[in-house]
Short mmCIF file of C-alpha atoms in Angstrom, two decimals:
data_model
loop_
_atom_site.label_atom_id
_atom_site.label_comp_id
_atom_site.label_asym_id
_atom_site.label_seq_id
_atom_site.Cartn_x
_atom_site.Cartn_y
_atom_site.Cartn_z
CA MET A 935 94.90 47.51 -69.48
CA GLU A 936 93.87 47.38 -65.66
CA GLY A 937 90.36 48.87 -66.63
CA SER A 938 89.42 45.86 -68.86
CA ILE A 939 90.41 43.25 -66.64
CA LEU A 940 88.68 44.90 -63.46
CA VAL A 941 85.51 45.37 -65.53
CA GLY A 942 82.54 44.10 -63.07
CA TYR A 943 84.75 43.61 -59.92
CA THR A 944 84.00 45.82 -56.96
CA GLN A 945 84.15 44.92 -53.08
CA LYS A 946 80.65 46.77 -52.92
CA GLY A 947 79.22 43.45 -53.75
CA TRP A 948 80.73 41.64 -50.96
CA LEU A 949 79.24 41.37 -47.33
CA PRO A 950 81.28 44.37 -45.41
CA HIS A 951 81.67 42.20 -42.21
CA LEU A 952 83.63 39.98 -44.11
CA ILE A 953 85.90 42.30 -45.94
CA ASN A 954 89.37 42.24 -44.67
CA THR A 955 88.82 39.57 -42.26
CA ILE A 956 89.95 36.36 -44.03
CA PRO A 957 93.63 35.77 -42.79
CA ILE A 958 95.99 34.67 -45.39
CA GLU A 959 96.32 30.89 -43.79
CA ALA A 960 92.42 30.61 -44.47
CA GLN A 961 92.79 31.94 -48.17
CA ARG A 962 94.72 28.67 -49.52
CA ASN A 963 91.51 26.11 -48.93
CA ARG A 964 90.00 27.02 -45.35
CA ILE A 965 87.50 30.15 -46.41
CA SER A 966 84.63 27.85 -46.23
CA MET A 967 85.88 26.29 -42.27
CA TYR A 968 86.79 29.86 -41.44
CA THR A 969 83.92 31.98 -42.46
CA ILE A 970 81.22 29.69 -41.02
CA ALA A 971 83.31 29.51 -37.67
CA LEU A 972 83.78 33.31 -37.67
CA GLU A 973 79.87 33.69 -37.86
CA GLY A 974 79.26 31.16 -35.14
CA TRP A 975 81.95 32.91 -32.89
CA ARG A 976 80.98 36.40 -33.60
CA ARG A 977 77.30 35.28 -32.20
CA GLY A 978 78.94 34.23 -29.05
CA LEU A 979 78.91 30.30 -29.79
CA ASN A 980 81.86 28.59 -28.12
CA LEU A 981 84.20 27.49 -30.93
CA LYS A 982 86.95 24.56 -31.15
CA PHE A 983 89.25 23.38 -33.81
CA TYR A 984 90.49 19.79 -33.65
CA LYS A 985 92.74 17.13 -35.40
CA TYR A 986 91.36 13.99 -37.39
CA ASN A 987 92.42 11.82 -39.73
CA ASN A 988 91.38 12.11 -43.40
CA ASN A 989 92.37 9.29 -45.39
CA ASN A 990 95.21 8.57 -43.09
CA LYS A 991 96.22 12.51 -43.52
CA PRO A 992 95.95 14.83 -40.47
CA ASP A 993 93.30 17.40 -41.49
CA ILE A 994 91.33 20.00 -39.10
CA GLN A 995 87.61 20.10 -38.18
CA TYR A 996 85.87 22.11 -36.03
CA SER A 997 82.83 22.43 -33.75
CA LEU A 998 80.44 24.95 -32.39
CA SER A 999 78.33 24.75 -29.48
CA TYR A 1000 75.53 26.55 -27.64
CA LYS A 1001 74.84 25.65 -24.12
CA ASP A 1002 75.12 21.69 -23.82
CA ARG A 1003 74.14 21.21 -27.67
CA VAL A 1004 77.40 20.37 -30.15
CA HIS A 1005 77.56 20.50 -33.97
CA HIS A 1006 80.33 19.14 -35.82
CA PHE A 1007 81.59 20.30 -39.22
CA ASP A 1008 84.13 19.84 -42.12
CA GLY A 1009 84.71 22.69 -44.07
CA ALA A 1010 80.86 23.82 -45.29
CA GLY A 1011 79.65 20.39 -44.25
CA GLY A 1012 78.07 19.63 -40.97
CA ASP A 1013 76.63 16.94 -38.90
CA LYS A 1014 72.82 17.50 -40.04
CA ASN A 1015 73.85 15.58 -43.02
CA SER A 1016 73.78 12.13 -42.33
CA VAL A 1017 76.67 9.50 -42.87
CA GLU A 1018 74.63 7.65 -45.58
CA ALA A 1019 74.27 10.92 -47.38
CA ILE A 1020 77.76 11.54 -47.17
CA THR A 1021 78.99 8.59 -48.23
CA ILE A 1022 76.65 8.26 -51.28
CA CYS A 1023 77.58 12.01 -52.49
CA ASP A 1024 81.40 11.17 -52.11
CA ASP A 1025 81.02 8.04 -54.82
CA LYS A 1026 79.96 10.11 -58.05
CA SER A 1027 78.72 6.72 -59.65
CA LEU A 1028 76.52 6.18 -56.68
CA THR A 1029 75.27 9.38 -56.94
CA LYS A 1030 74.49 9.63 -60.72
CA MET A 1031 72.38 6.55 -59.94
CA ARG A 1032 70.42 7.39 -57.14
CA LEU A 1033 69.82 10.99 -59.16
CA ASN A 1034 68.57 9.07 -62.07
CA ASN A 1035 65.94 6.79 -60.25
CA SER A 1036 64.84 9.91 -58.80
CA GLY A 1037 63.64 11.14 -62.22
CA ILE A 1038 66.46 14.25 -61.69
CA PRO A 1039 68.27 14.85 -65.49
CA VAL A 1040 71.81 13.77 -65.56
CA PRO A 1041 74.23 12.85 -68.24
CA GLN A 1042 74.31 9.46 -69.56
CA GLY A 1043 77.41 7.60 -67.95
CA ARG A 1044 78.77 4.79 -66.00
CA GLY A 1045 81.21 3.96 -63.22
CA PHE A 1046 84.20 1.94 -63.87
CA ASP A 1047 85.96 -0.06 -60.81
CA SER A 1048 89.71 -0.32 -60.98
CA ASP A 1049 89.25 -4.18 -62.32
CA LYS A 1050 87.80 -2.81 -65.39
CA THR A 1051 90.01 -2.73 -68.58
CA GLU A 1052 91.00 -0.08 -70.84
CA GLU A 1053 88.97 -1.92 -73.75
CA GLU A 1054 85.63 -1.93 -71.56
CA ILE A 1055 86.03 2.10 -70.65
CA ILE A 1056 86.50 2.71 -74.55
CA LYS A 1057 83.72 0.60 -75.64
CA PHE A 1058 81.32 2.39 -73.33
CA GLY A 1059 82.41 5.69 -74.54
CA GLN A 1060 82.00 4.62 -78.08
CA SER A 1061 78.16 3.44 -77.22
CA ILE A 1062 76.98 6.72 -75.66
CA ASN A 1063 78.71 8.55 -78.55
CA PHE A 1064 81.73 11.09 -78.22
CA PRO A 1065 82.46 13.66 -77.15
CA VAL A 1066 82.65 12.42 -73.29
CA VAL A 1067 83.80 13.42 -70.16
CA LEU A 1068 86.37 11.15 -67.71
CA LYS A 1069 86.28 11.89 -64.16
CA PRO A 1070 87.60 10.08 -60.69
CA ILE A 1071 84.83 8.62 -58.97
CA ASP A 1072 85.98 10.00 -55.73
CA GLY A 1073 87.62 13.43 -57.17
CA TYR A 1074 87.65 16.72 -55.84
CA GLY A 1075 88.20 20.39 -56.65
CA GLY A 1076 87.98 19.49 -60.67
CA LYS A 1077 91.36 17.41 -60.26
CA GLY A 1078 91.53 14.55 -62.92
CA VAL A 1079 88.39 15.76 -64.90
CA ILE A 1080 88.79 15.64 -68.57
CA VAL A 1081 86.45 17.05 -70.87
CA ASN A 1082 85.25 17.27 -74.27
CA ILE A 1083 86.98 13.77 -75.27
CA LYS A 1084 86.30 13.01 -79.15
CA THR A 1085 88.17 9.98 -79.79
CA ASN A 1086 89.33 6.72 -78.45
CA THR A 1087 92.77 7.81 -78.46
CA GLU A 1088 92.08 11.14 -76.15
CA LEU A 1089 89.84 8.67 -74.02
CA LYS A 1090 92.72 6.45 -73.37
CA ASN A 1091 95.25 8.91 -72.93
CA ALA A 1092 92.81 10.74 -70.14
CA LEU A 1093 92.20 7.21 -68.33
CA ALA A 1094 95.85 6.48 -68.14
CA TYR A 1095 96.45 9.91 -66.99
CA ASN A 1096 94.05 9.38 -64.28
CA ARG A 1097 95.17 5.76 -62.89
CA ASN A 1098 98.80 6.10 -63.32
CA GLU A 1099 99.83 9.72 -62.93
CA LEU A 1100 96.82 10.87 -60.44
CA GLY A 1101 96.28 7.38 -58.80
CA PHE A 1102 92.66 7.48 -59.08
CA LYS A 1103 91.59 4.04 -60.19
CA ASN A 1104 87.83 4.18 -60.48
CA VAL A 1105 86.66 6.43 -62.85
CA VAL A 1106 83.29 7.67 -64.52
CA VAL A 1107 82.64 7.97 -68.09
CA GLU A 1108 79.56 10.14 -69.17
CA GLN A 1109 78.37 12.22 -72.05
CA PHE A 1110 79.77 15.74 -72.60
CA VAL A 1111 77.14 18.18 -71.88
CA MET A 1112 77.62 21.84 -73.49
CA GLY A 1113 76.48 24.60 -71.54
CA ASP A 1114 77.25 26.97 -68.31
CA GLU A 1115 78.69 25.00 -65.26
CA VAL A 1116 76.66 26.51 -62.08
CA ARG A 1117 77.20 25.27 -58.68
CA VAL A 1118 73.68 25.69 -56.52
CA TYR A 1119 73.81 25.99 -52.96
CA VAL A 1120 70.84 24.23 -51.58
CA LEU A 1121 69.87 24.08 -47.78
CA GLU A 1122 66.58 23.01 -46.29
CA GLY A 1123 64.55 22.71 -49.52
CA LYS A 1124 65.72 26.34 -50.72
CA VAL A 1125 68.26 27.49 -52.95
CA ILE A 1126 70.08 30.27 -51.30
CA GLY A 1127 73.22 30.79 -53.70
CA ALA A 1128 74.30 30.22 -57.35
CA VAL A 1129 77.63 31.13 -58.96
CA GLN A 1130 78.76 30.11 -62.64
CA ARG A 1131 82.09 29.25 -62.87
CA ARG A 1132 83.52 31.02 -65.81
CA SER A 1133 86.48 29.22 -67.49
CA ALA A 1134 89.99 31.00 -67.01
CA ASN A 1135 90.24 33.68 -69.44
CA VAL A 1136 91.76 37.38 -70.23
CA VAL A 1137 89.91 40.39 -71.89
CA GLY A 1138 92.25 42.35 -74.71
CA ASP A 1139 92.60 45.90 -74.38
CA GLY A 1140 94.28 46.19 -77.75
CA ILE A 1141 97.72 47.12 -76.02
CA ASN A 1142 99.06 44.04 -74.12
CA THR A 1143 99.88 40.61 -75.02
CA ILE A 1144 97.91 37.49 -73.89
CA ASN A 1145 100.73 36.65 -71.90
CA LYS A 1146 100.80 40.15 -70.09
CA LEU A 1147 97.12 40.23 -69.71
CA ILE A 1148 97.55 36.74 -67.73
CA GLU A 1149 100.44 38.39 -65.26
CA ALA A 1150 97.56 41.40 -64.82
CA LYS A 1151 95.05 38.82 -64.30
CA ASN A 1152 96.79 36.91 -61.69
CA GLN A 1153 97.56 40.06 -59.71
CA PHE A 1154 93.91 40.78 -59.73
CA ARG A 1155 93.05 37.42 -58.24
CA LYS A 1156 95.41 38.55 -55.42
CA ASN A 1157 93.11 41.01 -54.20
CA ILE A 1158 90.25 38.05 -53.97
CA PRO A 1159 90.43 35.61 -50.99
CA HIS A 1160 89.00 33.03 -52.87
CA LEU A 1161 91.43 33.28 -55.55
CA TYR A 1162 94.53 34.73 -54.05
CA PHE A 1163 96.12 31.29 -54.37
CA ARG A 1164 94.38 30.20 -57.42
CA PRO A 1165 96.50 31.68 -60.52
CA ILE A 1166 96.12 31.03 -64.01
CA LYS A 1167 99.36 28.78 -64.94
CA VAL A 1168 100.90 28.87 -68.35
CA ASP A 1169 100.77 25.22 -69.03
CA SER A 1170 100.61 22.95 -72.37
CA GLU A 1171 96.65 23.13 -71.95
CA VAL A 1172 96.79 27.00 -72.01
CA LYS A 1173 99.30 27.34 -74.80
CA LYS A 1174 97.14 24.74 -76.98
CA LEU A 1175 94.10 26.76 -76.48
CA ILE A 1176 95.69 30.12 -77.28
CA GLN A 1177 97.09 28.35 -80.34
CA ALA A 1178 93.87 26.78 -81.58
CA ALA A 1179 92.28 30.14 -81.10
CA GLY A 1180 94.73 31.24 -83.73
CA TYR A 1181 97.30 33.38 -81.29
CA SER A 1182 100.35 32.95 -79.15
CA LEU A 1183 101.13 34.20 -75.69
CA ASP A 1184 103.03 37.15 -77.70
CA SER A 1185 99.59 38.21 -79.64
CA ILE A 1186 97.78 41.16 -78.99
CA PRO A 1187 94.05 40.69 -78.64
CA LYS A 1188 91.81 43.31 -79.86
CA ALA A 1189 90.10 45.23 -77.22
CA GLY A 1190 87.13 43.72 -75.72
CA GLU A 1191 87.92 40.38 -77.07
CA ARG A 1192 88.05 37.35 -74.53
CA ILE A 1193 90.52 34.46 -75.03
CA PHE A 1194 89.80 31.54 -72.77
CA LEU A 1195 92.52 29.44 -71.76
CA ARG A 1196 91.01 26.29 -70.14
CA LYS A 1197 88.46 23.80 -71.27
CA THR A 1198 87.13 23.33 -67.64
CA SER A 1199 85.54 25.83 -65.53
CA ASN A 1200 87.18 25.20 -62.27
CA ILE A 1201 88.24 28.08 -59.90
CA THR A 1202 91.35 26.00 -59.05
CA THR A 1203 92.59 26.34 -62.48
CA GLY A 1204 91.66 30.06 -62.84
CA GLY A 1205 88.38 30.32 -63.16
CA ASP A 1206 86.03 33.38 -62.34
CA PRO A 1207 83.04 32.93 -60.34
CA ILE A 1208 80.19 34.96 -61.25
CA GLU A 1209 77.05 35.34 -59.08
CA VAL A 1210 73.81 34.22 -60.80
CA THR A 1211 71.22 33.36 -58.12
CA SER A 1212 68.77 36.03 -59.44
CA GLU A 1213 68.96 34.42 -63.06
CA LEU A 1214 67.91 30.97 -62.14
CA THR A 1215 64.86 29.79 -63.67
CA THR A 1216 61.94 28.15 -61.21
CA GLU A 1217 62.73 25.01 -63.24
CA GLN A 1218 66.32 24.92 -62.53
CA ARG A 1219 65.77 25.72 -58.84
CA GLY A 1220 63.35 23.03 -58.59
CA ILE A 1221 65.82 20.39 -60.19
CA ALA A 1222 68.74 21.36 -57.86
CA ILE A 1223 66.22 21.25 -55.02
CA ASN A 1224 64.85 17.82 -55.87
CA ALA A 1225 68.45 16.20 -56.44
CA VAL A 1226 69.11 16.95 -53.01
CA LYS A 1227 65.70 15.64 -51.78
CA ALA A 1228 66.84 12.25 -53.79
CA ILE A 1229 69.69 11.76 -51.31
CA PRO A 1230 68.48 10.34 -47.77
CA GLY A 1231 69.72 12.61 -44.84
CA LEU A 1232 70.97 15.50 -47.11
CA THR A 1233 69.73 18.48 -45.89
CA HIS A 1234 72.50 21.05 -47.21
CA CYS A 1235 75.09 20.52 -50.39
CA GLY A 1236 76.40 22.09 -53.43
CA VAL A 1237 74.49 20.94 -56.61
CA ASP A 1238 76.84 21.22 -59.58
CA MET A 1239 74.58 21.70 -62.86
CA ILE A 1240 75.15 22.19 -66.67
CA ILE A 1241 72.69 24.85 -67.86
CA ASN A 1242 72.20 25.25 -71.62
CA LYS A 1243 70.52 28.34 -72.05
CA GLU A 1244 70.00 27.77 -75.79
CA ASN A 1245 68.28 24.56 -75.65
CA ASP A 1246 66.53 25.47 -72.10
CA THR A 1247 68.08 22.07 -70.68
CA SER A 1248 69.44 21.60 -67.37
CA MET A 1249 71.51 18.40 -65.75
CA VAL A 1250 72.65 17.59 -62.42
CA LEU A 1251 76.73 16.35 -62.75
CA GLU A 1252 77.03 15.86 -58.91
CA LEU A 1253 76.56 16.49 -55.27
CA ASN A 1254 79.04 17.87 -52.72
CA THR A 1255 78.45 17.90 -48.94
CA ARG A 1256 81.38 20.03 -48.41
CA PRO A 1257 81.69 22.58 -50.97
CA GLY A 1258 83.41 25.44 -50.93
CA ILE A 1259 81.77 28.52 -50.48
CA GLY A 1260 84.31 31.21 -51.34
CA SER A 1261 82.93 31.81 -54.60
CA HIS A 1262 79.59 32.92 -53.12
CA LEU A 1263 81.22 35.24 -50.85
CA PHE A 1264 83.77 36.65 -52.91
CA PRO A 1265 82.48 36.70 -56.64
CA VAL A 1266 84.13 38.57 -59.25
CA GLU A 1267 80.83 39.95 -60.49
CA GLY A 1268 77.73 40.27 -58.64
CA LYS A 1269 76.26 40.33 -54.92
CA ALA A 1270 77.58 38.18 -52.29
CA LYS A 1271 75.60 35.52 -50.65
CA ASP A 1272 75.78 35.22 -46.79
CA ILE A 1273 76.03 31.40 -46.81
CA PRO A 1274 77.63 30.96 -43.50
CA LYS A 1275 74.62 33.00 -41.87
CA LYS A 1276 72.11 30.88 -43.31
CA ILE A 1277 74.28 27.80 -42.25
CA ILE A 1278 74.47 29.26 -38.58
CA ASP A 1279 70.73 29.91 -38.70
CA PHE A 1280 70.14 26.29 -39.50
CA TYR A 1281 72.17 24.57 -36.67
CA PHE A 1282 71.53 27.03 -33.96
CA PRO A 1283 68.01 28.67 -34.78
CA GLU A 1284 68.29 30.34 -31.23
CA THR A 1285 70.83 32.78 -32.54
CA LYS A 1286 68.90 34.19 -35.40
CA GLY A 1287 68.40 37.51 -33.73
CA ILE A 1288 71.95 38.16 -33.34
CA SER A 1289 73.41 40.14 -35.92
CA THR A 1290 76.92 40.13 -36.81
CA GLU A 1291 76.92 42.80 -39.95
CA ASP A 1292 78.32 45.35 -37.65
CA ALA A 1293 81.32 43.33 -36.43
CA ASN A 1294 84.80 44.05 -36.83
CA VAL A 1295 86.77 41.50 -35.12
CA TYR A 1296 88.08 38.19 -36.17
CA PHE A 1297 90.19 35.32 -34.64
CA ASP A 1298 93.76 34.40 -35.01
CA PHE A 1299 94.22 31.40 -37.60
CA ARG A 1300 97.69 30.95 -38.02
CA SER A 1301 98.40 29.95 -34.22
CA ILE A 1302 95.53 27.31 -34.37
CA GLN A 1303 97.08 25.89 -37.44
CA ASP A 1304 100.61 25.82 -36.11
CA THR A 1305 99.40 24.39 -32.64
CA LEU A 1306 97.66 21.45 -34.16
CA ALA A 1307 100.56 20.80 -36.63
CA GLY A 1308 103.00 20.35 -33.76
CA GLY A 1309 101.50 17.05 -32.78
CA THR A 1310 101.44 17.82 -29.30
CA THR A 1311 97.61 19.24 -29.00
CA ARG A 1312 94.80 17.76 -30.46
CA GLU A 1313 92.34 20.26 -30.11
CA VAL A 1314 92.17 24.30 -29.86
CA VAL A 1315 89.64 26.37 -28.06
CA VAL A 1316 89.06 29.64 -29.40
CA ALA A 1317 88.69 32.18 -26.36
CA PRO A 1318 85.08 33.50 -26.37
CA LEU A 1319 84.05 36.82 -28.03
CA ILE A 1320 83.42 39.71 -25.49
CA ASN A 1321 82.57 42.34 -28.04
CA LYS A 1322 82.00 41.95 -31.81
CA LYS A 1323 82.28 45.42 -32.47
CA LEU A 1324 85.52 47.32 -30.95
CA VAL A 1325 86.83 51.28 -31.17
CA ALA A 1326 89.87 51.42 -33.01
CA LYS A 1327 92.71 53.97 -33.65
CA ARG A 1328 95.80 54.19 -35.58
CA TYR A 1329 99.10 55.75 -34.30
CA LEU A 1330 101.45 57.02 -36.90
CA ILE A 1331 104.78 57.38 -34.70
CA SER A 1332 107.95 59.07 -36.07
CA GLY A 1333 111.05 58.42 -34.05
CA ASP A 1334 113.94 55.91 -33.28
CA ILE A 1335 111.53 52.91 -32.38
CA GLU A 1336 112.61 49.58 -33.52
CA PRO A 1337 109.35 47.46 -33.74
CA ILE A 1338 110.82 43.98 -33.27
CA ARG A 1339 112.79 45.45 -29.95
CA TYR A 1340 109.46 46.39 -28.23
CA HIS A 1341 107.30 44.19 -29.73
CA GLN A 1342 107.17 41.87 -26.59
CA TRP A 1343 107.29 44.89 -24.09
CA LEU A 1344 104.46 46.58 -25.89
CA GLN A 1345 102.07 43.15 -26.32
CA ARG A 1346 102.41 42.60 -22.38
CA LYS A 1347 100.99 46.35 -21.66
CA VAL A 1348 98.45 46.10 -24.49
CA PHE A 1349 97.21 42.79 -23.14
CA GLU A 1350 97.18 44.31 -19.49
CA SER A 1351 94.97 46.78 -20.71
CA ASN A 1352 92.42 44.29 -22.59
CA LEU A 1353 93.63 45.92 -26.03
CA ASN A 1354 94.28 44.26 -29.32
CA GLY A 1355 95.92 45.19 -32.80
CA PHE A 1356 99.25 45.24 -34.24
CA ILE A 1357 102.75 47.10 -34.80
CA ARG A 1358 104.31 47.52 -38.31
CA ARG A 1359 107.07 49.59 -39.68
CA ILE A 1360 106.42 51.97 -42.25
CA ASP A 1361 109.60 53.37 -43.43
CA ASP A 1362 113.11 54.02 -41.58
CA GLU A 1363 111.30 56.78 -39.72
CA ASN A 1364 108.01 55.82 -38.90
CA ILE A 1365 106.12 53.12 -37.67
CA GLU A 1366 102.33 52.33 -37.14
CA VAL A 1367 100.46 51.01 -34.27
CA VAL A 1368 96.70 50.06 -34.31
CA ILE A 1369 95.10 49.55 -31.43
CA ALA A 1370 91.28 48.49 -30.51
CA GLY A 1371 89.44 48.31 -27.13
CA GLU A 1372 85.59 48.05 -26.24
CA THR A 1373 85.28 51.53 -25.72
CA GLN A 1374 86.76 54.87 -26.93
CA ALA A 1375 88.49 55.52 -23.86
CA ASP A 1376 90.21 52.17 -23.76
CA ALA A 1377 91.45 53.16 -27.35
CA ASP A 1378 92.63 56.51 -26.06
CA GLU A 1379 94.45 54.87 -23.07
CA PHE A 1380 97.09 53.54 -25.37
CA LEU A 1381 98.50 57.00 -25.49
CA THR A 1382 99.54 56.76 -21.45
CA ILE A 1383 101.72 53.63 -22.76
CA LEU A 1384 103.47 55.47 -25.41
CA ASN A 1385 104.30 58.09 -23.02
CA HIS A 1386 106.32 55.53 -20.79
CA LYS A 1387 109.82 56.79 -20.15
CA ILE A 1388 111.33 53.24 -22.33
CA LEU A 1389 109.67 55.03 -25.36
CA GLN A 1390 109.21 58.51 -24.71
CA SER A 1391 112.92 59.66 -25.27
CA GLN A 1392 112.68 58.02 -28.80
CA ILE A 1393 109.59 59.43 -30.21
CA SER A 1394 109.49 62.66 -32.00
CA SER A 1395 106.34 62.84 -32.86
CA ILE A 1396 102.60 61.12 -32.97
CA SER A 1397 99.56 61.40 -34.94
CA GLU A 1398 96.30 59.81 -34.31
CA GLU A 1399 93.17 58.79 -36.45
CA ASP A 1400 90.19 56.63 -36.43
CA TRP A 1401 90.78 53.02 -37.61
CA LYS A 1402 88.05 51.76 -39.85
CA LEU A 1403 89.20 48.31 -40.86
CA PRO A 1404 88.83 45.22 -38.74
CA ILE A 1405 90.77 43.89 -35.99
CA LYS A 1406 92.10 40.65 -35.51
CA ILE A 1407 91.89 39.73 -31.68
CA GLY A 1408 95.47 39.81 -30.27
CA PHE A 1409 98.76 41.84 -30.66
CA GLU A 1410 101.12 41.00 -33.40
CA LEU A 1411 104.29 42.37 -35.11
CA MET A 1412 103.38 42.72 -38.63
CA ASN A 1413 105.16 42.47 -41.88
CA GLU A 1414 104.90 40.19 -44.93
CA TYR A 1415 106.77 37.35 -43.56
CA ASN A 1416 106.62 37.49 -39.59
CA SER A 1417 102.81 37.40 -39.88
CA MET A 1418 103.20 33.70 -41.60
CA SER A 1419 103.44 30.33 -40.11
CA VAL A 1420 106.11 28.11 -40.83
CA ARG A 1421 104.05 26.46 -43.42
CA GLU A 1422 102.85 29.52 -45.21
CA LEU A 1423 106.34 30.53 -45.46
CA GLU A 1424 107.55 27.10 -46.97
CA ILE A 1425 104.45 27.58 -49.59
CA LYS A 1426 105.79 31.10 -50.22
CA ILE A 1427 109.28 29.94 -51.10
CA GLN A 1428 107.86 27.25 -53.32
CA ASP A 1429 105.69 30.11 -55.03
CA ILE A 1430 108.81 32.18 -55.58
CA LYS A 1431 110.71 28.81 -56.71
CA LYS A 1432 107.86 28.50 -59.22
CA GLU A 1433 107.77 31.96 -60.67
CA LEU A 1434 111.74 31.79 -61.01
CA LYS A 1435 111.29 29.01 -63.29
CA LEU A 1436 108.44 30.70 -65.24
CA VAL A 1437 110.87 33.82 -65.74
CA GLU A 1438 113.33 31.04 -66.90
CA LYS A 1439 111.16 29.19 -69.41
CA GLU A 1440 110.03 32.81 -70.51
CA GLN A 1441 114.12 33.77 -71.27
CA ASN A 1442 114.86 30.69 -72.87
CA ARG A 1443 111.67 31.04 -74.90
CA ILE A 1444 112.40 34.61 -76.02
CA GLY A 1445 116.25 33.43 -76.54
CA ASN A 1446 114.90 30.85 -79.04
CA ARG A 1447 113.07 33.22 -80.98
CA ILE A 1448 116.00 35.52 -81.32
CA LYS A 1449 117.87 32.64 -82.55
CA MET A 1450 115.19 31.76 -85.10
CA VAL A 1451 115.34 35.42 -86.53
CA GLN A 1452 118.87 35.75 -86.65
CA LYS A 1453 119.30 32.17 -88.67
CA SER A 1454 116.25 33.55 -91.10
CA ARG A 1455 117.04 34.75 -94.40
CA ILE A 1456 115.99 37.97 -94.20
CA TRP A 1457 118.69 38.86 -91.42
CA LYS A 1458 121.48 37.05 -93.16
CA LEU A 1459 120.49 39.26 -96.36
CA THR A 1460 120.29 42.68 -94.25
CA SER A 1461 123.42 41.97 -92.21
CA PRO A 1462 125.44 44.22 -94.61
CA LEU A 1463 122.98 47.09 -93.98
CA ARG A 1464 122.98 46.82 -90.56
CA TYR A 1465 126.83 46.80 -90.13
CA LEU A 1466 126.80 49.54 -92.36
CA GLY A 1467 124.06 51.30 -89.88
CA GLY A 1468 126.57 50.69 -87.01
CA LYS A 1469 129.46 52.20 -88.55
CA ILE A 1470 127.44 55.64 -89.42
CA ARG A 1471 126.40 55.53 -85.54
CA GLU A 1472 130.17 54.99 -84.36
CA VAL A 1473 131.26 58.34 -86.82
CA ARG A 1474 128.10 60.46 -85.40
CA SER A 1475 129.23 59.85 -82.03
CA ARG A 1476 132.76 61.03 -82.21
#
């Protein structure tokens, strides 16, 4: 089963200097922010995070500076995109109009403000012929996007869902176009990355049920930073699509059979990012580039396209000035594209000669988020990077040492020696300490700390080896929960509660199936046989 799920997946396609460097706090929805900030910081730029209000909600932006020049960023978006360009792209209806006027192929459609009635919207849907797509004008992350709407009733329900449940009063109705959904990243008039978003799916192995395949696929997604918090959730849509394919959650698909679980291809709802830059034709690249040129003041963005290979057509759906770049960095298939490098090259061309490919350090993000969330501080300056390549060693220590008890003492000693790393309990008798310094001598110096009288009597043995993985600046006590922020712990509790609810639903579903079997005619007819079989087993057991 595992082999079928992991087909095409390998870290070899990822950027080595980003593997194991994305803190859990950044994996939920901050990968774009963190990786661009990390690239700039590793080049020696000054990095600052600060709080701002996003639609009356507190959020985080950041800046990078070199000498007296500062650039401000919001996720993967930067200040070299004009305010006018951002305003246009935030309005899907206005974007479509601009693109259409510039001769860019777009699906036929129209935007409707909150004052437009249900009847007007349905009438327009009929005029462009079903099927259609309905989506919010100012939506994000695929929220509220309903595709392949085929009837007046379906359009009416989709509109009610957006306006009444999600609160999106302004919507767009457009043609539903068949094809692959591809996010193309354009920077300075060039295509630097393209990712196809494949709808949530599982591949059969001829052994496991669809339900088990989904569970395994979700475990697989936890190995990928961009997908860690984006599991496939078994909801009514998933069940309906499985049923439409002639299966149930308990069905066992044959080996190699792919079962699609969503109509939309959004990564947030379980989609797979597939790197396809080399597959784009010259015409498709030209359409994406010209779409960006059609918006005044737009220098870099994500271009969402529908590409139909069968009839060789391509259309632009929308432009995103703050696109998530996690799919480009951590695809499940294909080779990653170093979008952060290209962005920093663009904003700070004088640093192009500074390579970060051999860097093995990264900065703490949890403390930054916690500090800004505390309300007393509006900005946090990250300490400048002294050396982007540290020498690290791992010490396996046996004895009666309690990490929690000695953490603060060790932390002080480590900082005094200008070292970084962490301490973690492995089992009842062993702990590991990873230490990194600027030179081999610095890393070796930690042995003198371990020989201190406060520890020496409690250590029975020490072994050491080189540490090859990246190092976070600072020194911390690590375990599954101590390294999490309060916000992440709350999220963890919520996730566990959701998992418990899914287990309860599964138990109820199995219980109902058992009751149905017990009520069946064949079960009642075979009752005497089961009774007789039980008596025979009793006799044999005596």
